[in-house]
Tab-separated table of C-alpha atoms and ligand atoms in Angstrom:
chain	number	residue	atom	x	y	z
A	132	MET	CA	18.268	-4.222	-11.250
A	133	SER	CA	15.353	-1.756	-11.208
A	134	PHE	CA	11.766	-2.708	-9.821
A	135	ASN	CA	8.255	-1.533	-8.796
A	136	LEU	CA	6.564	-3.755	-6.192
A	137	VAL	CA	2.750	-3.051	-5.783
A	138	MET	CA	1.335	-4.149	-2.390
A	139	ILE	CA	-2.184	-6.072	-1.998
A	140	GLY	CA	-3.993	-6.327	0.789
A	141	PRO	CA	-7.176	-5.381	2.970
A	142	PRO	CA	-6.882	-2.138	5.568
A	143	GLY	CA	-4.608	-3.133	8.383
A	144	ALA	CA	-3.239	-6.047	6.262
A	145	GLY	CA	0.753	-4.297	7.577
A	146	LYS	CA	1.116	-3.481	3.337
A	147	GLY	CA	2.851	0.527	5.114
A	148	THR	CA	4.999	-1.168	7.322
A	149	GLN	CA	6.477	-4.069	5.202
A	150	ALA	CA	6.535	-0.980	2.365
A	151	GLU	CA	8.451	1.295	4.642
A	152	ARG	CA	10.869	-1.328	5.524
A	153	VAL	CA	11.361	-2.536	1.823
A	154	CYS	CA	11.991	0.559	0.625
A	155	ARG	CA	14.360	1.695	3.481
A	156	ALA	CA	16.916	-1.601	2.384
A	157	TYR	CA	16.393	-0.966	-1.503
A	158	GLY	CA	16.441	2.627	-1.249
A	159	ILE	CA	13.478	3.421	-4.207
A	160	PRO	CA	10.712	5.230	-2.857
A	161	LYS	CA	7.273	4.211	-1.078
A	162	ILE	CA	4.328	5.678	-2.894
A	163	SER	CA	1.365	5.597	-0.742
A	164	THR	CA	-1.609	6.611	-2.277
A	165	GLY	CA	-4.042	7.003	0.530
A	166	ASP	CA	-1.006	9.170	2.486
A	167	ILE	CA	-0.919	11.247	-0.860
A	168	LEU	CA	-4.434	11.622	-0.580
A	169	ARG	CA	-4.690	11.968	3.188
A	170	GLU	CA	-1.709	15.236	2.753
A	171	ALA	CA	-3.788	16.520	-0.070
A	172	VAL	CA	-7.125	16.952	1.592
A	173	HIS	CA	-5.319	18.382	5.315
A	174	ASP	CA	-4.319	20.876	2.451
A	175	GLY	CA	-6.931	21.713	1.152
A	176	THR	CA	-5.970	21.107	-2.426
A	177	GLN	CA	-8.692	20.905	-5.419
A	178	LEU	CA	-7.467	17.142	-5.539
A	179	GLY	CA	-8.265	17.121	-1.136
A	180	ARG	CA	-11.778	18.486	-1.115
A	181	GLN	CA	-12.390	16.289	-4.378
A	182	VAL	CA	-11.487	12.765	-2.215
A	183	LYS	CA	-12.329	14.337	0.863
A	184	GLU	CA	-16.052	12.772	1.680
A	185	THR	CA	-15.242	9.365	-0.686
A	186	ILE	CA	-12.281	8.765	1.825
A	187	ALA	CA	-14.578	9.301	4.669
A	188	ALA	CA	-17.377	6.902	3.453
A	189	GLY	CA	-14.217	4.116	3.149
A	190	SER	CA	-15.037	3.597	-0.417
A	191	LEU	CA	-12.473	4.536	-3.687
A	192	VAL	CA	-11.956	7.253	-5.202
A	193	SER	CA	-12.165	7.127	-8.629
A	194	ASP	CA	-9.857	5.256	-11.037
A	195	GLU	CA	-9.855	8.603	-13.277
A	196	ILE	CA	-8.847	10.511	-10.190
A	197	MET	CA	-6.549	7.923	-9.200
A	198	ILE	CA	-4.865	7.332	-12.091
A	199	GLY	CA	-4.183	10.464	-12.453
A	200	VAL	CA	-2.282	11.369	-9.436
A	201	VAL	CA	0.064	8.117	-9.835
A	202	CYS	CA	1.401	8.373	-13.154
A	203	GLU	CA	2.014	11.856	-12.503
A	204	ARG	CA	3.753	10.773	-9.108
A	205	LEU	CA	5.928	8.559	-10.951
A	206	GLY	CA	6.512	10.679	-13.495
A	207	ARG	CA	9.382	12.148	-10.715
A	208	ALA	CA	12.967	11.649	-11.163
A	209	ASP	CA	13.275	9.849	-8.007
A	210	ALA	CA	11.071	7.102	-9.227
A	211	ARG	CA	13.044	6.363	-12.496
A	212	ARG	CA	15.047	2.766	-10.497
A	213	GLY	CA	11.678	1.524	-9.041
A	214	PHE	CA	9.256	1.919	-6.757
A	215	ILE	CA	7.066	0.463	-4.387
A	216	LEU	CA	3.216	1.570	-4.426
A	217	ASP	CA	0.998	0.986	-1.605
A	218	GLY	CA	-2.664	1.145	-1.858
A	219	PHE	CA	-2.416	1.367	-5.785
A	220	PRO	CA	-3.938	-0.643	-7.963
A	221	ARG	CA	-6.715	-1.174	-5.903
A	222	THR	CA	-9.227	-2.384	-9.020
A	223	VAL	CA	-7.977	-4.200	-12.635
A	224	ALA	CA	-8.668	-0.902	-14.461
A	225	GLN	CA	-5.969	0.839	-12.240
A	226	ALA	CA	-3.582	-2.526	-12.951
A	227	THR	CA	-3.917	-2.403	-16.118
A	228	ALA	CA	-3.673	0.999	-16.284
A	229	LEU	CA	-0.050	1.299	-14.416
A	230	ASP	CA	1.209	-2.020	-16.284
A	231	GLU	CA	1.398	0.927	-19.078
A	232	MET	CA	2.465	3.160	-17.049
A	233	VAL	CA	5.515	0.800	-15.911
A	234	ASP	CA	6.365	-0.765	-19.820
A	235	GLY	CA	10.002	-0.858	-19.996
A	236	ARG	CA	10.603	0.127	-16.546
A	237	GLY	CA	11.409	-2.822	-14.875
A	238	PRO	CA	8.979	-6.304	-13.558
A	239	ILE	CA	6.072	-5.781	-11.513
A	240	ILE	CA	6.100	-7.557	-8.521
A	241	ALA	CA	2.976	-7.896	-6.640
A	242	VAL	CA	2.284	-9.719	-3.535
A	243	VAL	CA	-0.622	-10.241	-0.912
A	244	LEU	CA	-0.596	-10.289	2.603
A	245	SER	CA	-3.689	-12.104	3.504
A	246	VAL	CA	-4.444	-11.306	6.997
A	247	PRO	CA	-8.088	-12.703	8.426
A	248	GLU	CA	-11.263	-10.281	8.825
A	249	HIS	CA	-11.269	-10.343	12.468
A	250	GLU	CA	-7.861	-9.812	12.821
A	251	LEU	CA	-7.905	-6.775	10.277
A	252	VAL	CA	-10.866	-5.529	12.497
A	253	ARG	CA	-8.963	-5.321	16.203
A	254	ARG	CA	-5.517	-3.423	14.674
A	255	LEU	CA	-7.516	-0.701	13.001
A	256	GLY	CA	-9.333	-0.320	16.113
A	257	VAL	CA	-5.970	0.227	18.417
A	258	ARG	CA	-4.243	2.213	15.315
A	259	ARG	CA	-3.442	5.400	15.946
A	260	VAL	CA	-1.372	7.900	13.969
A	261	CYS	CA	0.683	10.923	13.867
A	262	ALA	CA	-1.235	13.988	13.234
A	263	ASP	CA	2.333	15.852	11.974
A	264	CYS	CA	4.399	13.197	10.485
A	265	GLY	CA	1.636	10.307	10.226
A	266	ALA	CA	3.884	7.210	11.173
A	267	THR	CA	2.138	4.483	12.585
A	268	TYR	CA	1.374	3.066	16.064
A	269	GLY	CA	-0.217	-0.164	17.894
A	270	GLY	CA	0.146	-2.417	14.601
A	271	PRO	CA	2.679	-5.283	14.464
A	272	GLY	CA	6.221	-3.934	13.551
A	273	SER	CA	4.765	-0.481	13.776
A	274	VAL	CA	7.738	2.437	14.240
A	275	THR	CA	6.481	0.999	18.297
A	276	GLU	CA	3.482	-1.417	19.853
A	277	SER	CA	3.600	1.644	22.792
A	278	SER	CA	3.340	5.364	22.076
A	279	GLY	CA	3.501	5.691	25.880
A	280	ALA	CA	2.008	9.670	26.428
A	281	GLY	CA	-0.133	9.334	23.332
A	282	ARG	CA	2.709	11.732	21.823
A	283	CYS	CA	4.992	10.653	18.877
A	284	THR	CA	8.404	9.638	19.430
A	285	ARG	CA	9.856	10.660	15.817
A	286	CYS	CA	8.933	14.160	16.639
A	287	GLY	CA	6.128	14.720	19.883
A	288	GLY	CA	3.075	15.275	17.863
A	289	LEU	CA	-0.520	14.259	18.487
A	290	LEU	CA	-1.525	10.409	17.941
A	291	VAL	CA	-5.326	10.230	17.336
A	292	GLN	CA	-7.009	7.243	15.129
A	293	ARG	CA	-7.387	7.612	11.469
A	294	ASP	CA	-11.598	8.986	10.568
A	295	ASP	CA	-11.752	6.338	8.503
A	296	ASP	CA	-10.393	3.560	11.494
A	297	ASN	CA	-13.907	3.314	13.160
A	298	ILE	CA	-15.500	0.460	13.135
A	299	ASP	CA	-18.962	1.082	10.819
A	300	VAL	CA	-16.077	2.381	7.712
A	301	ILE	CA	-14.337	-0.227	8.783
A	302	ARG	CA	-16.584	-2.964	7.695
A	303	GLN	CA	-17.759	-0.401	4.632
A	304	ARG	CA	-13.118	-0.187	3.671
A	305	LEU	CA	-13.178	-4.994	4.126
A	306	ARG	CA	-16.595	-5.103	1.967
A	307	VAL	CA	-14.189	-2.547	-0.662
A	308	PHE	CA	-11.596	-4.795	-0.391
A	309	SER	CA	-13.173	-7.544	-1.435
A	310	GLN	CA	-15.763	-6.638	-3.887
A	311	ALA	CA	-13.323	-4.175	-5.729
A	312	THR	CA	-9.584	-5.350	-5.058
A	313	GLU	CA	-9.774	-9.084	-4.613
A	314	PRO	CA	-10.356	-9.646	-8.430
A	315	LEU	CA	-6.858	-8.058	-8.450
A	316	VAL	CA	-5.483	-11.050	-7.091
A	317	ARG	CA	-6.593	-12.305	-10.516
A	318	TYR	CA	-5.729	-10.054	-12.365
A	319	TYR	CA	-1.993	-10.896	-11.120
A	320	ARG	CA	-1.753	-14.469	-9.944
A	321	GLY	CA	-1.140	-15.924	-13.690
A	322	ARG	CA	2.605	-14.100	-13.163
A	323	PRO	CA	5.946	-15.673	-12.015
A	324	THR	CA	6.513	-12.415	-10.472
A	325	PHE	CA	3.373	-12.916	-7.867
A	326	VAL	CA	3.105	-14.609	-4.449
A	327	SER	CA	0.831	-14.196	-1.968
A	328	ILE	CA	2.450	-13.622	1.621
A	329	ASP	CA	0.625	-14.672	5.787
A	330	GLY	CA	0.633	-11.292	6.744
A	331	LEU	CA	-0.733	-13.239	10.314
A	332	GLN	CA	3.241	-14.245	10.678
A	333	PRO	CA	5.972	-11.742	13.036
A	334	PRO	CA	6.322	-8.728	10.912
A	335	ASP	CA	9.850	-9.300	10.621
A	336	LYS	CA	9.281	-12.822	9.526
A	337	VAL	CA	6.823	-10.874	6.403
A	338	THR	CA	9.753	-8.346	5.801
A	339	ALA	CA	12.081	-11.998	5.343
A	340	ASP	CA	9.609	-13.678	2.914
A	341	LEU	CA	9.325	-10.210	1.350
A	342	ARG	CA	12.248	-9.873	0.854
A	343	ALA	CA	13.266	-13.462	-0.302
A	344	HIS	CA	10.046	-13.088	-2.788
A	345	ILE	CA	12.067	-10.606	-4.265
A	346	GLU	CA	15.201	-11.458	-4.846
A	347	ALA	CA	14.076	-14.463	-6.811
A	348	ALA	CA	11.677	-12.324	-8.527
A	349	LEU	CA	14.878	-10.219	-9.862
A	350	ALA	CA	16.527	-13.347	-10.579
A	351	MET	CA	14.479	-14.741	-12.701
A	352	SER	CA	13.284	-11.438	-14.746
A	353	ARG	CA	17.514	-11.299	-14.956
A	354	ALA	CA	17.286	-14.790	-16.589
A	355	ALA	CA	14.259	-13.820	-18.680
A	356	GLY	CA	16.427	-10.638	-19.447
A	357	ARG	CA	19.322	-12.976	-21.222
A	358	ALA	CA	17.318	-15.258	-23.303
A	359	GLU	CA	15.528	-13.253	-25.077
A	360	ALA	CA	19.288	-11.372	-25.625
B	125	AMP	P1	-5.188	3.810	2.598
B	125	AMP	O1	-4.650	4.824	3.769
B	125	AMP	O2	-4.659	2.994	1.184
B	125	AMP	O3	-5.830	2.363	3.070
B	125	AMP	O4	-6.352	4.101	1.946
B	125	AMP	C1	-7.494	5.770	2.750
B	125	AMP	C2	-8.467	5.764	1.494
B	125	AMP	O5	-7.679	6.474	0.243
B	125	AMP	C3	-9.139	4.629	0.875
B	125	AMP	O6	-10.244	3.920	1.605
B	125	AMP	C4	-9.856	5.192	-0.422
B	125	AMP	O7	-10.955	5.654	-0.326
B	125	AMP	C5	-9.035	6.069	-0.756
B	125	AMP	N1	-7.913	5.307	-1.889
B	125	AMP	C6	-6.706	5.004	-1.404
B	125	AMP	N2	-6.077	4.727	-2.849
B	125	AMP	C7	-6.740	4.497	-3.538
B	125	AMP	C8	-6.977	3.940	-4.840
B	125	AMP	N3	-5.766	3.259	-5.106
B	125	AMP	N4	-8.202	3.692	-5.354
B	125	AMP	C9	-9.415	4.149	-5.040
B	125	AMP	N5	-9.158	5.084	-3.388
B	125	AMP	C10	-7.879	4.621	-2.712
């Protein structure tokens, strides 16, 4: 059965790392809206020029732009059998649009990773990313805890700090999360396929909890499908 996983959580909660693990286990694509936007900025496309300042300020790109980006991406063949969204939806308007996009394409399984603010600030402060392939270093469960000589162990690219991982922008992104994205938790909370997972646990335990929840949610959806038939 195909499923659509939505990872919700503040920046630094480990969404990207966990999404990467789950997509490998289930063979469905991980779609990170942050990665799509950063690539567009890097390539200097029209989208990139539209969103560059907003990302640098730690604010949210408009719902209209984001819904268009995700709608186009979910229309591609590799997302037909399910997908994992990392960083979308971030507002209730985006979540409502997502419900319409996936209508009839399997259940939406919504997972919140919760981590206290002081730990998020610590994690984001030490996080480094590869300037070439985007691999993340320094966070719990990331490609590697220690990146050696400042080079990516996957492709040899230079490790850099993301522009929006400086302390002022980090604080702004955390504020935006609590104002715009926390209402999402209320939006999904009533659904049987929703779960909140403690993101302070060791990364392997977070992955185990996540996979157990996916299996339970799928079993529930199958049972509901049989009851309707
Ligand atoms: P992330 O890598 O998920 O932390 O995203 C980096 C930045 O991209 C965010 O701080 C926002 O400026 C923008 N962004 C990514 N996804 C969204 C979204 N779903 N809605 C609005 N802005 C987004």
